[in-house]
Amino acid sequence: MTLAENTPGSSRFPAGRRAFPHRDLLGIAQLARHEILYLLEEAEQWVALNRRAAKHSDALAGLTIINAFFENSTRTLLSFEIAGKRLGADVVNMHAAQSSVKKGETLIDTAMTLNAMRADAIVIRHGSSGAVALIADKVDCPVLNAGDGQHEHPTQALLDALALRHALRERGQAAEDFTGLVVTICGDILHSRVARSNILCLQALGAVVRLCAPPALMPQGVERMGVEVFHDFDAALAGCDVAMMLRLQNERMQGQFIPSAREYHHLYGLTRKRLESRASQALVMHPGPMNRGVEIDSDVADLAGRSIITRQVEMGVAMRMACLDVLTRAERGLPGWKDGEWV
Ligand code: NCD
């Protein structure tokens, strides 16, 4: 469905400007439920395109997209790059290791430089929570958050929702949203922007979210987000529909948070035995990168019909295409949000 077809009475989404009235995609926290559903719907056309032999569209021809990554990334950077290229845009990647950031340039100066190059969209990953919003404030084009510190990773949560929706549809559990679905997120919740964005996204779509981590890796007061908190993985898994496993984010840990990887695996690792005994029908997800043998065993990660980890990667490209398409509509003379107003 395109925005043009989204006329009153013909759709479950608000008409015109209210379908997606944002210039930037900074976090799931800023999105209403119908806006999340709108992006999921928009992504379907790109899922279909990506499954064809000829995967090219000219939708963003002539536009320049800068991927500014101040933190390491494999799949997110590659996914955004492929998404931009499949839409016909000129895509430029800026790696912090090769940039003036290493020479002491401030974040604001980097933002001003990117802005002066007249990019039509900037995708940013940064190690500090809030850094992406700071840059968005200083530039004139749409900004997409590709992960900021421990704060949010909105496209990851959106692609996870898209992958889950497809997997449920294949099981004959097709539904508008995830009402009643029980999702257990287990791992290093404290340092995870993926967990935070997913809690918000899954709840907006009606799911019940259980969090499981050792006490040291569970954010204090997280129950205020309306989640169920567990420290016993077997209890958290019991009867869940989805087990979403997260990596230990060692690079964000200052000090010792767990006694050893071996002990962590014993208590919180997803083994085949644990999965079959506690949640024999559950789908298995992981945003990557995986540490096989720590938070997840290989025979679970690769379990046909249950693990949708590679599906998540596939859906990542389609979802990022949808986000780039929707957010650059004003740049392309289509109805959209530009310079603080609807044009
Ligand atoms: C995640 C991230 O960078 O936040 N990875 C990703 O984007 N797929 C999760 C992680 O690094 O563990």
mmCIF file with all atom_site columns, C-alpha atoms in Angstrom, residues 46-234:
data_model
loop_
_atom_site.group_PDB
_atom_site.id
_atom_site.type_symbol
_atom_site.label_atom_id
_atom_site.label_alt_id
_atom_site.label_comp_id
_atom_site.label_asym_id
_atom_site.label_entity_id
_atom_site.label_seq_id
_atom_site.pdbx_PDB_ins_code
_atom_site.Cartn_x
_atom_site.Cartn_y
_atom_site.Cartn_z
_atom_site.occupancy
_atom_site.B_iso_or_equiv
_atom_site.pdbx_formal_charge
_atom_site.auth_seq_id
_atom_site.auth_comp_id
_atom_site.auth_asym_id
_atom_site.auth_atom_id
_atom_site.pdbx_PDB_model_num
ATOM 1   C CA . TRP A 1 46  ? 10.259 -4.918  -0.273  1.00 0.00 ? 46  TRP A CA 1
ATOM 2   C CA . VAL A 1 47  ? 10.160 -8.483  1.083   1.00 0.00 ? 47  VAL A CA 1
ATOM 3   C CA . ALA A 1 48  ? 8.582  -9.457  -2.243  1.00 0.00 ? 48  ALA A CA 1
ATOM 4   C CA . LEU A 1 49  ? 11.129 -7.466  -4.295  1.00 0.00 ? 49  LEU A CA 1
ATOM 5   C CA . ASN A 1 50  ? 14.056 -8.968  -2.377  1.00 0.00 ? 50  ASN A CA 1
ATOM 6   C CA . ARG A 1 51  ? 12.849 -12.474 -3.204  1.00 0.00 ? 51  ARG A CA 1
ATOM 7   C CA . ARG A 1 52  ? 12.948 -11.775 -6.941  1.00 0.00 ? 52  ARG A CA 1
ATOM 8   C CA . ALA A 1 53  ? 16.009 -12.324 -9.119  1.00 0.00 ? 53  ALA A CA 1
ATOM 9   C CA . ALA A 1 54  ? 16.072 -8.639  -10.128 1.00 0.00 ? 54  ALA A CA 1
ATOM 10  C CA . LYS A 1 55  ? 15.992 -6.787  -6.821  1.00 0.00 ? 55  LYS A CA 1
ATOM 11  C CA . HIS A 1 56  ? 16.205 -3.221  -7.972  1.00 0.00 ? 56  HIS A CA 1
ATOM 12  C CA . SER A 1 57  ? 13.923 -0.258  -7.526  1.00 0.00 ? 57  SER A CA 1
ATOM 13  C CA . ASP A 1 58  ? 14.474 3.350   -8.572  1.00 0.00 ? 58  ASP A CA 1
ATOM 14  C CA . ALA A 1 59  ? 12.398 4.730   -5.707  1.00 0.00 ? 59  ALA A CA 1
ATOM 15  C CA . LEU A 1 60  ? 15.325 6.645   -4.193  1.00 0.00 ? 60  LEU A CA 1
ATOM 16  C CA . ALA A 1 61  ? 17.275 7.313   -7.405  1.00 0.00 ? 61  ALA A CA 1
ATOM 17  C CA . GLY A 1 62  ? 19.373 10.470  -7.120  1.00 0.00 ? 62  GLY A CA 1
ATOM 18  C CA . LEU A 1 63  ? 19.306 10.572  -3.322  1.00 0.00 ? 63  LEU A CA 1
ATOM 19  C CA . THR A 1 64  ? 22.437 10.297  -1.199  1.00 0.00 ? 64  THR A CA 1
ATOM 20  C CA . ILE A 1 65  ? 22.364 8.252   1.993   1.00 0.00 ? 65  ILE A CA 1
ATOM 21  C CA . ILE A 1 66  ? 25.244 8.415   4.449   1.00 0.00 ? 66  ILE A CA 1
ATOM 22  C CA . ASN A 1 67  ? 25.745 5.520   6.872   1.00 0.00 ? 67  ASN A CA 1
ATOM 23  C CA . ALA A 1 68  ? 27.756 7.075   9.698   1.00 0.00 ? 68  ALA A CA 1
ATOM 24  C CA . PHE A 1 69  ? 28.879 4.273   11.999  1.00 0.00 ? 69  PHE A CA 1
ATOM 25  C CA . PHE A 1 70  ? 30.813 5.323   15.083  1.00 0.00 ? 70  PHE A CA 1
ATOM 26  C CA . GLU A 1 71  ? 30.677 1.774   16.443  1.00 0.00 ? 71  GLU A CA 1
ATOM 27  C CA . ASN A 1 72  ? 31.463 -1.580  14.858  1.00 0.00 ? 72  ASN A CA 1
ATOM 28  C CA . SER A 1 73  ? 28.732 -3.354  12.976  1.00 0.00 ? 73  SER A CA 1
ATOM 29  C CA . THR A 1 74  ? 28.481 -6.140  10.444  1.00 0.00 ? 74  THR A CA 1
ATOM 30  C CA . ARG A 1 75  ? 24.867 -6.945  9.728   1.00 0.00 ? 75  ARG A CA 1
ATOM 31  C CA . THR A 1 76  ? 23.268 -3.584  10.470  1.00 0.00 ? 76  THR A CA 1
ATOM 32  C CA . LEU A 1 77  ? 25.689 -1.623  8.283   1.00 0.00 ? 77  LEU A CA 1
ATOM 33  C CA . LEU A 1 78  ? 25.529 -4.182  5.480   1.00 0.00 ? 78  LEU A CA 1
ATOM 34  C CA . SER A 1 79  ? 21.762 -4.327  5.735   1.00 0.00 ? 79  SER A CA 1
ATOM 35  C CA . PHE A 1 80  ? 21.358 -0.530  5.499   1.00 0.00 ? 80  PHE A CA 1
ATOM 36  C CA . GLU A 1 81  ? 23.839 -0.408  2.630   1.00 0.00 ? 81  GLU A CA 1
ATOM 37  C CA . ILE A 1 82  ? 22.024 -3.102  0.666   1.00 0.00 ? 82  ILE A CA 1
ATOM 38  C CA . ALA A 1 83  ? 18.671 -1.464  1.471   1.00 0.00 ? 83  ALA A CA 1
ATOM 39  C CA . GLY A 1 84  ? 19.802 1.933   0.132   1.00 0.00 ? 84  GLY A CA 1
ATOM 40  C CA . LYS A 1 85  ? 21.337 0.408   -2.986  1.00 0.00 ? 85  LYS A CA 1
ATOM 41  C CA . ARG A 1 86  ? 18.287 -1.732  -3.784  1.00 0.00 ? 86  ARG A CA 1
ATOM 42  C CA . LEU A 1 87  ? 16.232 1.452   -3.656  1.00 0.00 ? 87  LEU A CA 1
ATOM 43  C CA . GLY A 1 88  ? 18.573 3.067   -6.184  1.00 0.00 ? 88  GLY A CA 1
ATOM 44  C CA . ALA A 1 89  ? 20.182 5.618   -3.825  1.00 0.00 ? 89  ALA A CA 1
ATOM 45  C CA . ASP A 1 90  ? 23.860 6.548   -3.736  1.00 0.00 ? 90  ASP A CA 1
ATOM 46  C CA . VAL A 1 91  ? 25.112 5.075   -0.472  1.00 0.00 ? 91  VAL A CA 1
ATOM 47  C CA . VAL A 1 92  ? 28.252 6.249   1.292   1.00 0.00 ? 92  VAL A CA 1
ATOM 48  C CA . ASN A 1 93  ? 29.628 4.548   4.405   1.00 0.00 ? 93  ASN A CA 1
ATOM 49  C CA . MET A 1 94  ? 31.559 6.528   6.986   1.00 0.00 ? 94  MET A CA 1
ATOM 50  C CA . HIS A 1 95  ? 33.472 4.454   9.534   1.00 0.00 ? 95  HIS A CA 1
ATOM 51  C CA . ALA A 1 96  ? 34.537 6.262   12.678  1.00 0.00 ? 96  ALA A CA 1
ATOM 52  C CA . ALA A 1 97  ? 37.906 4.487   12.629  1.00 0.00 ? 97  ALA A CA 1
ATOM 53  C CA . GLN A 1 98  ? 38.755 6.297   9.393   1.00 0.00 ? 98  GLN A CA 1
ATOM 54  C CA . SER A 1 99  ? 37.096 9.606   10.229  1.00 0.00 ? 99  SER A CA 1
ATOM 55  C CA . SER A 1 100 ? 38.088 12.864  11.907  1.00 0.00 ? 100 SER A CA 1
ATOM 56  C CA . VAL A 1 101 ? 36.337 11.650  15.036  1.00 0.00 ? 101 VAL A CA 1
ATOM 57  C CA . LYS A 1 102 ? 39.610 9.893   15.780  1.00 0.00 ? 102 LYS A CA 1
ATOM 58  C CA . LYS A 1 103 ? 41.354 13.259  15.386  1.00 0.00 ? 103 LYS A CA 1
ATOM 59  C CA . GLY A 1 104 ? 39.218 14.799  18.117  1.00 0.00 ? 104 GLY A CA 1
ATOM 60  C CA . GLU A 1 105 ? 36.364 16.315  16.112  1.00 0.00 ? 105 GLU A CA 1
ATOM 61  C CA . THR A 1 106 ? 33.256 16.849  18.207  1.00 0.00 ? 106 THR A CA 1
ATOM 62  C CA . LEU A 1 107 ? 30.026 15.083  17.431  1.00 0.00 ? 107 LEU A CA 1
ATOM 63  C CA . ILE A 1 108 ? 28.381 18.386  16.533  1.00 0.00 ? 108 ILE A CA 1
ATOM 64  C CA . ASP A 1 109 ? 31.161 19.270  14.067  1.00 0.00 ? 109 ASP A CA 1
ATOM 65  C CA . THR A 1 110 ? 30.821 15.844  12.462  1.00 0.00 ? 110 THR A CA 1
ATOM 66  C CA . ALA A 1 111 ? 27.062 16.419  12.220  1.00 0.00 ? 111 ALA A CA 1
ATOM 67  C CA . MET A 1 112 ? 27.571 19.839  10.610  1.00 0.00 ? 112 MET A CA 1
ATOM 68  C CA . THR A 1 113 ? 29.992 18.298  8.097   1.00 0.00 ? 113 THR A CA 1
ATOM 69  C CA . LEU A 1 114 ? 27.538 15.544  7.158   1.00 0.00 ? 114 LEU A CA 1
ATOM 70  C CA . ASN A 1 115 ? 24.830 18.183  6.826   1.00 0.00 ? 115 ASN A CA 1
ATOM 71  C CA . ALA A 1 116 ? 26.919 20.418  4.570   1.00 0.00 ? 116 ALA A CA 1
ATOM 72  C CA . MET A 1 117 ? 27.307 17.496  2.159   1.00 0.00 ? 117 MET A CA 1
ATOM 73  C CA . ARG A 1 118 ? 23.537 17.643  1.647   1.00 0.00 ? 118 ARG A CA 1
ATOM 74  C CA . ALA A 1 119 ? 22.768 14.024  2.384   1.00 0.00 ? 119 ALA A CA 1
ATOM 75  C CA . ASP A 1 120 ? 19.126 13.090  1.920   1.00 0.00 ? 120 ASP A CA 1
ATOM 76  C CA . ALA A 1 121 ? 19.159 10.690  4.872   1.00 0.00 ? 121 ALA A CA 1
ATOM 77  C CA . ILE A 1 122 ? 21.748 9.844   7.503   1.00 0.00 ? 122 ILE A CA 1
ATOM 78  C CA . VAL A 1 123 ? 21.866 6.492   9.274   1.00 0.00 ? 123 VAL A CA 1
ATOM 79  C CA . ILE A 1 124 ? 23.809 6.672   12.526  1.00 0.00 ? 124 ILE A CA 1
ATOM 80  C CA . ARG A 1 125 ? 25.185 4.151   14.987  1.00 0.00 ? 125 ARG A CA 1
ATOM 81  C CA . HIS A 1 126 ? 26.917 5.575   18.039  1.00 0.00 ? 126 HIS A CA 1
ATOM 82  C CA . GLY A 1 127 ? 28.202 4.200   21.324  1.00 0.00 ? 127 GLY A CA 1
ATOM 83  C CA . SER A 1 128 ? 26.522 6.879   23.441  1.00 0.00 ? 128 SER A CA 1
ATOM 84  C CA . SER A 1 129 ? 22.834 6.846   24.298  1.00 0.00 ? 129 SER A CA 1
ATOM 85  C CA . GLY A 1 130 ? 21.232 10.019  22.947  1.00 0.00 ? 130 GLY A CA 1
ATOM 86  C CA . ALA A 1 131 ? 24.018 10.831  20.454  1.00 0.00 ? 131 ALA A CA 1
ATOM 87  C CA . VAL A 1 132 ? 21.795 10.090  17.454  1.00 0.00 ? 132 VAL A CA 1
ATOM 88  C CA . ALA A 1 133 ? 19.087 12.477  18.685  1.00 0.00 ? 133 ALA A CA 1
ATOM 89  C CA . LEU A 1 134 ? 21.751 15.141  19.200  1.00 0.00 ? 134 LEU A CA 1
ATOM 90  C CA . ILE A 1 135 ? 22.909 14.818  15.596  1.00 0.00 ? 135 ILE A CA 1
ATOM 91  C CA . ALA A 1 136 ? 19.316 14.733  14.326  1.00 0.00 ? 136 ALA A CA 1
ATOM 92  C CA . ASP A 1 137 ? 18.809 18.088  15.997  1.00 0.00 ? 137 ASP A CA 1
ATOM 93  C CA . LYS A 1 138 ? 21.680 19.610  14.005  1.00 0.00 ? 138 LYS A CA 1
ATOM 94  C CA . VAL A 1 139 ? 20.987 18.326  10.504  1.00 0.00 ? 139 VAL A CA 1
ATOM 95  C CA . ASP A 1 140 ? 18.306 19.113  7.927   1.00 0.00 ? 140 ASP A CA 1
ATOM 96  C CA . CYS A 1 141 ? 17.561 15.617  6.640   1.00 0.00 ? 141 CYS A CA 1
ATOM 97  C CA . PRO A 1 142 ? 15.909 12.504  8.092   1.00 0.00 ? 142 PRO A CA 1
ATOM 98  C CA . VAL A 1 143 ? 18.059 10.638  10.613  1.00 0.00 ? 143 VAL A CA 1
ATOM 99  C CA . LEU A 1 144 ? 17.694 6.908   11.315  1.00 0.00 ? 144 LEU A CA 1
ATOM 100 C CA . ASN A 1 145 ? 19.009 5.458   14.547  1.00 0.00 ? 145 ASN A CA 1
ATOM 101 C CA . ALA A 1 146 ? 21.022 2.288   13.848  1.00 0.00 ? 146 ALA A CA 1
ATOM 102 C CA . GLY A 1 147 ? 21.716 1.817   17.564  1.00 0.00 ? 147 GLY A CA 1
ATOM 103 C CA . ASP A 1 148 ? 22.720 4.410   20.174  1.00 0.00 ? 148 ASP A CA 1
ATOM 104 C CA . GLY A 1 149 ? 24.520 3.110   23.239  1.00 0.00 ? 149 GLY A CA 1
ATOM 105 C CA . GLN A 1 150 ? 22.204 1.191   25.529  1.00 0.00 ? 150 GLN A CA 1
ATOM 106 C CA . HIS A 1 151 ? 19.207 3.230   24.468  1.00 0.00 ? 151 HIS A CA 1
ATOM 107 C CA . GLU A 1 152 ? 17.386 2.107   21.291  1.00 0.00 ? 152 GLU A CA 1
ATOM 108 C CA . HIS A 1 153 ? 17.826 0.146   18.081  1.00 0.00 ? 153 HIS A CA 1
ATOM 109 C CA . PRO A 1 154 ? 14.454 0.742   16.430  1.00 0.00 ? 154 PRO A CA 1
ATOM 110 C CA . THR A 1 155 ? 15.029 -0.939  13.060  1.00 0.00 ? 155 THR A CA 1
ATOM 111 C CA . GLN A 1 156 ? 16.097 -4.119  14.877  1.00 0.00 ? 156 GLN A CA 1
ATOM 112 C CA . ALA A 1 157 ? 12.801 -4.253  16.789  1.00 0.00 ? 157 ALA A CA 1
ATOM 113 C CA . LEU A 1 158 ? 10.843 -3.523  13.606  1.00 0.00 ? 158 LEU A CA 1
ATOM 114 C CA . LEU A 1 159 ? 12.619 -6.227  11.624  1.00 0.00 ? 159 LEU A CA 1
ATOM 115 C CA . ASP A 1 160 ? 12.127 -8.650  14.502  1.00 0.00 ? 160 ASP A CA 1
ATOM 116 C CA . ALA A 1 161 ? 8.398  -7.915  14.415  1.00 0.00 ? 161 ALA A CA 1
ATOM 117 C CA . LEU A 1 162 ? 8.348  -8.454  10.646  1.00 0.00 ? 162 LEU A CA 1
ATOM 118 C CA . ALA A 1 163 ? 10.223 -11.768 10.925  1.00 0.00 ? 163 ALA A CA 1
ATOM 119 C CA . LEU A 1 164 ? 7.912  -12.915 13.707  1.00 0.00 ? 164 LEU A CA 1
ATOM 120 C CA . ARG A 1 165 ? 4.840  -11.947 11.737  1.00 0.00 ? 165 ARG A CA 1
ATOM 121 C CA . HIS A 1 166 ? 6.015  -13.969 8.742   1.00 0.00 ? 166 HIS A CA 1
ATOM 122 C CA . ALA A 1 167 ? 6.875  -16.992 10.888  1.00 0.00 ? 167 ALA A CA 1
ATOM 123 C CA . LEU A 1 168 ? 3.473  -16.904 12.625  1.00 0.00 ? 168 LEU A CA 1
ATOM 124 C CA . ARG A 1 169 ? 1.727  -16.557 9.279   1.00 0.00 ? 169 ARG A CA 1
ATOM 125 C CA . GLU A 1 170 ? 3.502  -19.694 8.044   1.00 0.00 ? 170 GLU A CA 1
ATOM 126 C CA . ARG A 1 171 ? 2.285  -21.529 11.128  1.00 0.00 ? 171 ARG A CA 1
ATOM 127 C CA . GLY A 1 172 ? -1.262 -20.465 10.341  1.00 0.00 ? 172 GLY A CA 1
ATOM 128 C CA . GLN A 1 173 ? -1.292 -18.060 13.285  1.00 0.00 ? 173 GLN A CA 1
ATOM 129 C CA . ALA A 1 174 ? -1.796 -14.986 11.107  1.00 0.00 ? 174 ALA A CA 1
ATOM 130 C CA . ALA A 1 175 ? -2.955 -12.024 13.107  1.00 0.00 ? 175 ALA A CA 1
ATOM 131 C CA . GLU A 1 176 ? -2.997 -8.253  12.817  1.00 0.00 ? 176 GLU A CA 1
ATOM 132 C CA . ASP A 1 177 ? -0.727 -7.966  15.845  1.00 0.00 ? 177 ASP A CA 1
ATOM 133 C CA . PHE A 1 178 ? 0.816  -10.080 18.624  1.00 0.00 ? 178 PHE A CA 1
ATOM 134 C CA . THR A 1 179 ? -2.014 -9.938  21.142  1.00 0.00 ? 179 THR A CA 1
ATOM 135 C CA . GLY A 1 180 ? -1.561 -12.625 23.779  1.00 0.00 ? 180 GLY A CA 1
ATOM 136 C CA . LEU A 1 181 ? 1.800  -13.815 22.458  1.00 0.00 ? 181 LEU A CA 1
ATOM 137 C CA . VAL A 1 182 ? 4.334  -14.482 25.237  1.00 0.00 ? 182 VAL A CA 1
ATOM 138 C CA . VAL A 1 183 ? 7.887  -13.457 24.341  1.00 0.00 ? 183 VAL A CA 1
ATOM 139 C CA . THR A 1 184 ? 10.796 -14.276 26.652  1.00 0.00 ? 184 THR A CA 1
ATOM 140 C CA . ILE A 1 185 ? 13.858 -12.079 26.142  1.00 0.00 ? 185 ILE A CA 1
ATOM 141 C CA . CYS A 1 186 ? 16.889 -13.583 27.867  1.00 0.00 ? 186 CYS A CA 1
ATOM 142 C CA . GLY A 1 187 ? 20.431 -12.311 28.187  1.00 0.00 ? 187 GLY A CA 1
ATOM 143 C CA . ASP A 1 188 ? 22.268 -9.115  28.944  1.00 0.00 ? 188 ASP A CA 1
ATOM 144 C CA . ILE A 1 189 ? 19.189 -6.907  29.254  1.00 0.00 ? 189 ILE A CA 1
ATOM 145 C CA . LEU A 1 190 ? 21.117 -4.209  31.132  1.00 0.00 ? 190 LEU A CA 1
ATOM 146 C CA . HIS A 1 191 ? 23.371 -3.277  28.205  1.00 0.00 ? 191 HIS A CA 1
ATOM 147 C CA . SER A 1 192 ? 20.957 -4.087  25.386  1.00 0.00 ? 192 SER A CA 1
ATOM 148 C CA . ARG A 1 193 ? 19.357 -1.457  23.173  1.00 0.00 ? 193 ARG A CA 1
ATOM 149 C CA . VAL A 1 194 ? 17.775 -4.350  21.265  1.00 0.00 ? 194 VAL A CA 1
ATOM 150 C CA . ALA A 1 195 ? 15.928 -5.439  24.417  1.00 0.00 ? 195 ALA A CA 1
ATOM 151 C CA . ARG A 1 196 ? 14.656 -1.927  25.099  1.00 0.00 ? 196 ARG A CA 1
ATOM 152 C CA . SER A 1 197 ? 13.364 -1.346  21.558  1.00 0.00 ? 197 SER A CA 1
ATOM 153 C CA . ASN A 1 198 ? 11.859 -4.815  21.442  1.00 0.00 ? 198 ASN A CA 1
ATOM 154 C CA . ILE A 1 199 ? 10.045 -4.418  24.761  1.00 0.00 ? 199 ILE A CA 1
ATOM 155 C CA . LEU A 1 200 ? 8.402  -1.236  23.457  1.00 0.00 ? 200 LEU A CA 1
ATOM 156 C CA . CYS A 1 201 ? 7.603  -2.667  20.032  1.00 0.00 ? 201 CYS A CA 1
ATOM 157 C CA . LEU A 1 202 ? 6.279  -6.038  21.216  1.00 0.00 ? 202 LEU A CA 1
ATOM 158 C CA . GLN A 1 203 ? 4.125  -4.406  23.895  1.00 0.00 ? 203 GLN A CA 1
ATOM 159 C CA . ALA A 1 204 ? 2.745  -1.877  21.420  1.00 0.00 ? 204 ALA A CA 1
ATOM 160 C CA . LEU A 1 205 ? 1.659  -4.860  19.310  1.00 0.00 ? 205 LEU A CA 1
ATOM 161 C CA . GLY A 1 206 ? -0.009 -6.591  22.263  1.00 0.00 ? 206 GLY A CA 1
ATOM 162 C CA . ALA A 1 207 ? 2.588  -9.168  23.333  1.00 0.00 ? 207 ALA A CA 1
ATOM 163 C CA . VAL A 1 208 ? 3.363  -10.101 26.926  1.00 0.00 ? 208 VAL A CA 1
ATOM 164 C CA . VAL A 1 209 ? 7.096  -9.607  27.502  1.00 0.00 ? 209 VAL A CA 1
ATOM 165 C CA . ARG A 1 210 ? 9.103  -11.640 30.016  1.00 0.00 ? 210 ARG A CA 1
ATOM 166 C CA . LEU A 1 211 ? 12.669 -10.600 30.745  1.00 0.00 ? 211 LEU A CA 1
ATOM 167 C CA . CYS A 1 212 ? 15.248 -13.004 32.106  1.00 0.00 ? 212 CYS A CA 1
ATOM 168 C CA . ALA A 1 213 ? 18.821 -12.260 33.209  1.00 0.00 ? 213 ALA A CA 1
ATOM 169 C CA . PRO A 1 214 ? 21.113 -12.725 36.166  1.00 0.00 ? 214 PRO A CA 1
ATOM 170 C CA . PRO A 1 215 ? 20.338 -9.984  38.724  1.00 0.00 ? 215 PRO A CA 1
ATOM 171 C CA . ALA A 1 216 ? 23.513 -8.057  37.773  1.00 0.00 ? 216 ALA A CA 1
ATOM 172 C CA . LEU A 1 217 ? 22.403 -7.853  34.127  1.00 0.00 ? 217 LEU A CA 1
ATOM 173 C CA . MET A 1 218 ? 18.793 -6.768  34.765  1.00 0.00 ? 218 MET A CA 1
ATOM 174 C CA . PRO A 1 219 ? 18.155 -2.982  34.820  1.00 0.00 ? 219 PRO A CA 1
ATOM 175 C CA . GLN A 1 220 ? 16.796 -1.789  38.145  1.00 0.00 ? 220 GLN A CA 1
ATOM 176 C CA . GLY A 1 221 ? 13.133 -0.805  38.074  1.00 0.00 ? 221 GLY A CA 1
ATOM 177 C CA . VAL A 1 222 ? 12.555 -2.397  34.661  1.00 0.00 ? 222 VAL A CA 1
ATOM 178 C CA . GLU A 1 223 ? 9.223  -3.783  35.882  1.00 0.00 ? 223 GLU A CA 1
ATOM 179 C CA . ARG A 1 224 ? 7.931  -0.225  35.449  1.00 0.00 ? 224 ARG A CA 1
ATOM 180 C CA . MET A 1 225 ? 7.987  -0.972  31.703  1.00 0.00 ? 225 MET A CA 1
ATOM 181 C CA . GLY A 1 226 ? 5.203  -3.487  32.317  1.00 0.00 ? 226 GLY A CA 1
ATOM 182 C CA . VAL A 1 227 ? 7.353  -6.584  31.825  1.00 0.00 ? 227 VAL A CA 1
ATOM 183 C CA . GLU A 1 228 ? 7.546  -9.750  33.921  1.00 0.00 ? 228 GLU A CA 1
ATOM 184 C CA . VAL A 1 229 ? 10.989 -10.136 35.480  1.00 0.00 ? 229 VAL A CA 1
ATOM 185 C CA . PHE A 1 230 ? 12.677 -13.536 35.927  1.00 0.00 ? 230 PHE A CA 1
ATOM 186 C CA . HIS A 1 231 ? 16.084 -14.695 37.086  1.00 0.00 ? 231 HIS A CA 1
ATOM 187 C CA . ASP A 1 232 ? 15.303 -18.384 36.599  1.00 0.00 ? 232 ASP A CA 1
ATOM 188 C CA . PHE A 1 233 ? 15.491 -19.176 32.877  1.00 0.00 ? 233 PHE A CA 1
ATOM 189 C CA . ASP A 1 234 ? 13.471 -22.396 33.109  1.00 0.00 ? 234 ASP A CA 1
#
